[in-house]
Amino acid sequence: MKQYKMNRKRIINALTICILLSGFAVLGTACTKETADCTVNANANPLADLENDPEYIERINSPIIGAEEFVKYYNMPIDKVPLEFLDDYIWENQITVYEVEHDEIESYRMHAVNAYYNGESCGKNLERIFYRNPSSDLPLEDFMKNADVILMDFHTPGPDYLLEPMLTVVVDLENKKIYSKGPEDPYSCDDYTKMKKSADLSDEDIEKISEELPLHIKENIPPKNYSELPDYFYEIKIKAKDHSAKVFEGYQGANERFPGFDDYWEELYEKYFGEK
């Protein structure tokens, strides 16, 4: 079954509800006392009050902090941790400006330094690198010039119309690798380089993929609903080095918006993994 990520706001809301429920339980206990005269205002909405709280709004809307801003805030030596690693580490952990500004014990700095010197892998978690990305307004052809990761995630319709995993393909343009896994393959989303199948890409391969993929995606054509249940659905996510992204959703046979994409991805897979 396809898993959907819970964003920060939903997490905070869930925790808030738990706290409120605990408070109501305590209130209910207090009202059982003979001397108590308790009345609960049915019109009270603590969650609505929280939504209007300036600090709460600032926290959930705070942007991801930049690596250079991170270094400047903590007054870190330039040669302490490479900016490239910090950039990946920050997005891996979704560290915001608000969190850094309220980090009184400099925990994010210490953890980042420790992660670097311990050789931790960052920037390979698919759920993190494609989360909270600003959407790019560049035409896809221009966007691909700075793209570094392409994710093609395929799902088949299962019982009760729930989507079940079919195939995941990751093209690492920056490191010249392509990875793949099927639904039966063990894999942790923390690091896509641990996928079961992988192959090297040449400079020519990278250039060809960057030029050919946009030919099979028409951004100016709006999505259309399918008339018959297709064999599979897919989501194409493309990330640039500045963390901006483009996301497209389609299904088998959606040739108007994704002309020839069904044949393209199958040929791409067969070329590098030797099977259909």
Short mmCIF file of C-alpha atoms in Angstrom, two decimals:
data_model
loop_
_atom_site.label_atom_id
_atom_site.label_comp_id
_atom_site.label_asym_id
_atom_site.label_seq_id
_atom_site.Cartn_x
_atom_site.Cartn_y
_atom_site.Cartn_z
CA MET A 1 0.00 0.00 0.00
CA LYS A 2 1.32 3.39 -0.87
CA GLN A 3 2.46 5.29 2.18
CA TYR A 4 1.88 9.00 2.48
CA LYS A 5 4.10 11.23 4.63
CA MET A 6 2.73 13.08 7.60
CA ASN A 7 3.85 16.68 7.46
CA ARG A 8 5.06 18.72 10.42
CA LYS A 9 1.73 20.47 10.90
CA ARG A 10 -0.15 17.21 11.13
CA ILE A 11 2.35 15.87 13.66
CA ILE A 12 1.97 18.98 15.85
CA ASN A 13 -1.79 18.78 15.55
CA ALA A 14 -1.76 15.11 16.57
CA LEU A 15 0.38 15.85 19.61
CA THR A 16 -1.87 18.77 20.50
CA ILE A 17 -4.95 16.56 20.37
CA CYS A 18 -3.28 14.04 22.69
CA ILE A 19 -2.45 16.80 25.18
CA LEU A 20 -5.97 18.17 25.05
CA LEU A 21 -7.50 14.74 25.56
CA SER A 22 -5.27 14.21 28.59
CA GLY A 23 -6.40 17.58 29.94
CA PHE A 24 -10.03 16.70 29.47
CA ALA A 25 -9.48 13.41 31.33
CA VAL A 26 -8.03 15.30 34.29
CA LEU A 27 -10.91 17.78 34.15
CA GLY A 28 -13.41 14.92 34.18
CA THR A 29 -11.78 13.45 37.30
CA ALA A 30 -11.86 16.80 39.06
CA CYS A 31 -15.56 17.21 38.32
CA THR A 32 -16.42 14.06 40.25
CA LYS A 33 -15.52 15.75 43.53
CA GLU A 34 -18.53 16.77 45.58
CA THR A 35 -17.26 20.32 45.99
CA ALA A 36 -16.60 20.83 42.31
CA ASP A 37 -18.91 22.80 40.07
CA CYS A 38 -17.47 22.19 36.62
CA THR A 39 -18.90 23.42 33.36
CA VAL A 40 -17.22 22.76 30.02
CA ASN A 41 -17.81 25.37 27.38
CA ALA A 42 -19.05 23.42 24.36
CA ASN A 43 -18.09 26.30 22.09
CA ALA A 44 -14.45 26.36 23.19
CA ASN A 45 -12.00 25.30 20.50
CA PRO A 46 -8.44 25.13 21.85
CA LEU A 47 -7.12 23.92 18.48
CA ALA A 48 -8.51 26.99 16.76
CA ASP A 49 -6.76 29.12 19.35
CA LEU A 50 -3.52 27.26 18.64
CA GLU A 51 -3.91 27.88 14.90
CA ASN A 52 -4.05 31.60 15.67
CA ASP A 53 -1.05 31.54 17.98
CA PRO A 54 1.79 33.59 16.39
CA GLU A 55 4.54 31.32 17.73
CA TYR A 56 2.80 28.20 16.46
CA ILE A 57 2.33 29.75 13.03
CA GLU A 58 5.97 30.83 12.91
CA ARG A 59 7.14 27.36 13.89
CA ILE A 60 5.21 25.39 11.28
CA ASN A 61 5.84 27.89 8.48
CA SER A 62 9.54 28.35 9.13
CA PRO A 63 11.63 27.52 6.03
CA ILE A 64 14.50 25.06 5.91
CA ILE A 65 17.68 26.89 6.85
CA GLY A 66 20.47 27.26 4.28
CA ALA A 67 23.89 25.71 4.88
CA GLU A 68 25.69 29.06 4.80
CA GLU A 69 23.12 30.57 7.17
CA PHE A 70 23.58 27.55 9.46
CA VAL A 71 27.37 28.08 9.54
CA LYS A 72 26.99 31.80 10.17
CA TYR A 73 24.49 31.35 12.99
CA TYR A 74 26.69 28.88 14.87
CA ASN A 75 29.89 30.73 13.97
CA MET A 76 31.40 27.49 12.67
CA PRO A 77 34.88 27.45 11.08
CA ILE A 78 34.53 27.20 7.32
CA ASP A 79 36.70 24.08 7.19
CA LYS A 80 34.89 22.33 10.07
CA VAL A 81 32.23 20.62 7.97
CA PRO A 82 31.88 20.98 4.16
CA LEU A 83 28.90 23.02 3.06
CA GLU A 84 27.83 20.21 0.72
CA PHE A 85 27.52 17.82 3.65
CA LEU A 86 25.76 20.41 5.80
CA ASP A 87 23.29 21.06 3.02
CA ASP A 88 22.41 17.37 2.80
CA TYR A 89 22.35 17.00 6.59
CA ILE A 90 19.99 19.95 7.03
CA TRP A 91 17.51 18.61 4.48
CA GLU A 92 17.88 15.07 5.80
CA ASN A 93 16.75 16.32 9.21
CA GLN A 94 14.45 19.09 7.94
CA ILE A 95 16.09 21.71 10.17
CA THR A 96 14.27 25.02 10.01
CA VAL A 97 15.29 28.59 10.76
CA TYR A 98 12.96 28.59 13.77
CA GLU A 99 14.57 25.47 15.25
CA VAL A 100 18.09 26.86 14.92
CA GLU A 101 17.12 30.23 16.40
CA HIS A 102 15.63 28.42 19.42
CA ASP A 103 18.50 25.94 19.79
CA GLU A 104 19.89 27.20 23.10
CA ILE A 105 22.38 24.34 23.59
CA GLU A 106 23.58 24.25 19.95
CA SER A 107 22.41 20.66 19.57
CA TYR A 108 22.01 20.91 15.79
CA ARG A 109 25.61 22.10 15.40
CA MET A 110 26.96 19.30 17.58
CA HIS A 111 24.90 16.64 15.83
CA ALA A 112 25.96 17.88 12.38
CA VAL A 113 29.65 17.81 13.30
CA ASN A 114 29.33 14.34 14.82
CA ALA A 115 27.46 13.05 11.78
CA TYR A 116 30.21 14.27 9.47
CA TYR A 117 33.09 12.82 11.45
CA ASN A 118 31.21 9.55 11.96
CA GLY A 119 30.81 9.21 8.21
CA GLU A 120 27.02 9.22 8.21
CA SER A 121 25.30 9.18 4.83
CA CYS A 122 23.04 12.16 4.19
CA GLY A 123 20.97 13.30 1.26
CA LYS A 124 19.86 9.81 0.19
CA ASN A 125 16.55 9.54 2.07
CA LEU A 126 13.81 9.71 -0.56
CA GLU A 127 11.18 10.82 1.93
CA ARG A 128 13.34 13.71 3.09
CA ILE A 129 14.93 14.98 -0.12
CA PHE A 130 11.47 15.21 -1.71
CA TYR A 131 9.78 16.91 1.23
CA ARG A 132 8.97 20.62 1.55
CA ASN A 133 10.70 21.37 -1.74
CA PRO A 134 9.88 24.70 -3.34
CA SER A 135 8.24 24.14 -6.72
CA SER A 136 10.28 25.38 -9.67
CA ASP A 137 8.71 27.64 -12.29
CA LEU A 138 11.41 26.88 -14.85
CA PRO A 139 10.45 24.99 -18.00
CA LEU A 140 11.35 21.34 -17.54
CA GLU A 141 14.03 21.48 -20.23
CA ASP A 142 15.83 24.26 -18.35
CA PHE A 143 15.18 22.72 -14.94
CA MET A 144 16.91 19.50 -16.01
CA LYS A 145 20.19 21.39 -16.46
CA ASN A 146 20.56 21.58 -12.66
CA ALA A 147 18.69 18.40 -11.76
CA ASP A 148 20.56 15.90 -9.58
CA VAL A 149 17.99 13.20 -8.65
CA ILE A 150 15.07 11.67 -10.55
CA LEU A 151 12.60 9.39 -8.78
CA MET A 152 10.12 7.26 -10.73
CA ASP A 153 7.75 5.43 -8.39
CA PHE A 154 5.26 2.94 -9.86
CA HIS A 155 2.21 1.43 -8.13
CA THR A 156 -0.45 -1.04 -9.20
CA PRO A 157 -4.12 -0.85 -8.19
CA GLY A 158 -4.84 -3.39 -5.47
CA PRO A 159 -7.94 -4.50 -3.56
CA ASP A 160 -10.38 -1.69 -2.71
CA TYR A 161 -8.46 0.54 -5.18
CA LEU A 162 -5.53 0.94 -2.81
CA LEU A 163 -2.18 1.37 -4.53
CA GLU A 164 0.45 -1.29 -4.00
CA PRO A 165 4.19 -0.91 -4.73
CA MET A 166 5.31 -2.13 -8.14
CA LEU A 167 8.71 -0.63 -8.94
CA THR A 168 10.97 2.21 -7.81
CA VAL A 169 13.70 3.69 -10.01
CA VAL A 170 16.13 6.38 -8.89
CA VAL A 171 18.49 8.13 -11.30
CA ASP A 172 21.34 9.85 -9.46
CA LEU A 173 22.51 12.29 -12.10
CA GLU A 174 25.17 13.85 -9.90
CA ASN A 175 26.85 10.58 -8.92
CA LYS A 176 26.19 8.86 -12.25
CA LYS A 177 24.23 5.89 -10.92
CA ILE A 178 20.81 4.33 -11.45
CA TYR A 179 19.08 2.25 -8.78
CA SER A 180 15.99 0.07 -8.72
CA LYS A 181 13.93 -2.15 -6.45
CA GLY A 182 10.81 -4.24 -6.75
CA PRO A 183 8.12 -4.65 -4.06
CA GLU A 184 9.73 -7.87 -2.80
CA ASP A 185 13.23 -6.41 -2.43
CA PRO A 186 14.38 -5.40 1.06
CA TYR A 187 15.19 -1.72 1.23
CA SER A 188 15.23 1.14 3.67
CA CYS A 189 14.05 4.51 2.38
CA ASP A 190 16.83 6.08 4.48
CA ASP A 191 19.37 5.44 1.72
CA TYR A 192 18.39 4.76 -1.89
CA THR A 193 21.96 3.63 -2.68
CA LYS A 194 21.11 0.43 -0.77
CA MET A 195 18.56 -0.63 -3.36
CA LYS A 196 19.05 -4.17 -4.66
CA LYS A 197 19.87 -3.24 -8.26
CA SER A 198 22.26 -0.56 -9.49
CA ALA A 199 24.23 0.36 -12.59
CA ASP A 200 26.80 2.97 -13.56
CA LEU A 201 25.95 5.82 -15.91
CA SER A 202 28.35 7.48 -18.31
CA ASP A 203 28.43 11.21 -19.04
CA GLU A 204 26.69 10.38 -22.30
CA ASP A 205 23.97 8.48 -20.40
CA ILE A 206 23.40 11.44 -18.09
CA GLU A 207 23.12 13.86 -20.97
CA LYS A 208 20.76 11.59 -22.85
CA ILE A 209 18.42 11.05 -19.89
CA SER A 210 18.37 14.79 -19.12
CA GLU A 211 17.41 15.56 -22.71
CA GLU A 212 14.99 12.70 -23.37
CA LEU A 213 12.86 12.65 -20.22
CA PRO A 214 11.36 16.13 -20.85
CA LEU A 215 10.22 14.90 -24.28
CA HIS A 216 7.80 12.57 -22.52
CA ILE A 217 6.30 15.13 -20.12
CA LYS A 218 4.07 17.95 -21.35
CA GLU A 219 3.75 20.45 -18.50
CA ASN A 220 1.28 22.67 -20.36
CA ILE A 221 -1.29 19.87 -20.72
CA PRO A 222 -3.45 19.42 -17.60
CA PRO A 223 -3.90 15.93 -16.12
CA LYS A 224 -6.96 13.95 -17.18
CA ASN A 225 -8.85 11.19 -15.44
CA TYR A 226 -8.55 7.70 -16.88
CA SER A 227 -11.60 6.10 -18.52
CA GLU A 228 -10.57 2.53 -17.65
CA LEU A 229 -8.52 1.33 -14.69
CA PRO A 230 -4.88 1.30 -15.88
CA ASP A 231 -2.37 -1.43 -15.06
CA TYR A 232 -0.22 0.99 -13.09
CA PHE A 233 0.13 4.55 -11.84
CA TYR A 234 3.36 6.50 -11.50
CA GLU A 235 4.81 9.54 -9.82
CA ILE A 236 7.83 11.31 -11.32
CA LYS A 237 9.79 13.55 -8.96
CA ILE A 238 12.80 15.57 -10.08
CA LYS A 239 15.00 17.51 -7.69
CA ALA A 240 17.56 20.19 -8.48
CA LYS A 241 20.72 20.97 -6.53
CA ASP A 242 19.02 23.95 -4.87
CA HIS A 243 16.29 21.55 -3.57
CA SER A 244 13.61 22.96 -5.83
CA ALA A 245 11.56 20.22 -7.46
CA LYS A 246 9.00 19.24 -10.04
CA VAL A 247 6.42 16.52 -9.44
CA PHE A 248 4.21 14.79 -12.02
CA GLU A 249 1.56 12.09 -11.58
CA GLY A 250 0.31 9.86 -14.36
CA TYR A 251 -0.93 6.43 -15.32
CA GLN A 252 -0.37 3.86 -18.04
CA GLY A 253 -1.65 5.13 -21.34
CA ALA A 254 -1.71 8.84 -20.41
CA ASN A 255 -0.06 9.67 -23.72
CA GLU A 256 -1.48 13.15 -24.08
CA ARG A 257 0.34 14.51 -21.01
CA PHE A 258 3.09 11.85 -21.01
CA PRO A 259 3.66 10.99 -24.69
CA GLY A 260 5.60 7.75 -25.07
CA PHE A 261 6.54 7.58 -21.40
CA ASP A 262 5.35 3.97 -21.01
CA ASP A 263 7.81 2.78 -23.65
CA TYR A 264 10.54 5.15 -22.49
CA TRP A 265 10.79 3.96 -18.89
CA GLU A 266 10.57 0.29 -19.91
CA GLU A 267 13.41 0.72 -22.40
CA LEU A 268 15.44 2.65 -19.82
CA TYR A 269 14.96 -0.12 -17.26
CA GLU A 270 15.84 -2.88 -19.72
CA LYS A 271 18.94 -1.03 -20.90
CA TYR A 272 20.53 -0.78 -17.45
CA PHE A 273 19.10 -3.82 -15.66
CA GLY A 274 18.82 -6.28 -18.56
CA GLU A 275 15.18 -7.20 -18.04
CA LYS A 276 11.70 -5.87 -18.66
#
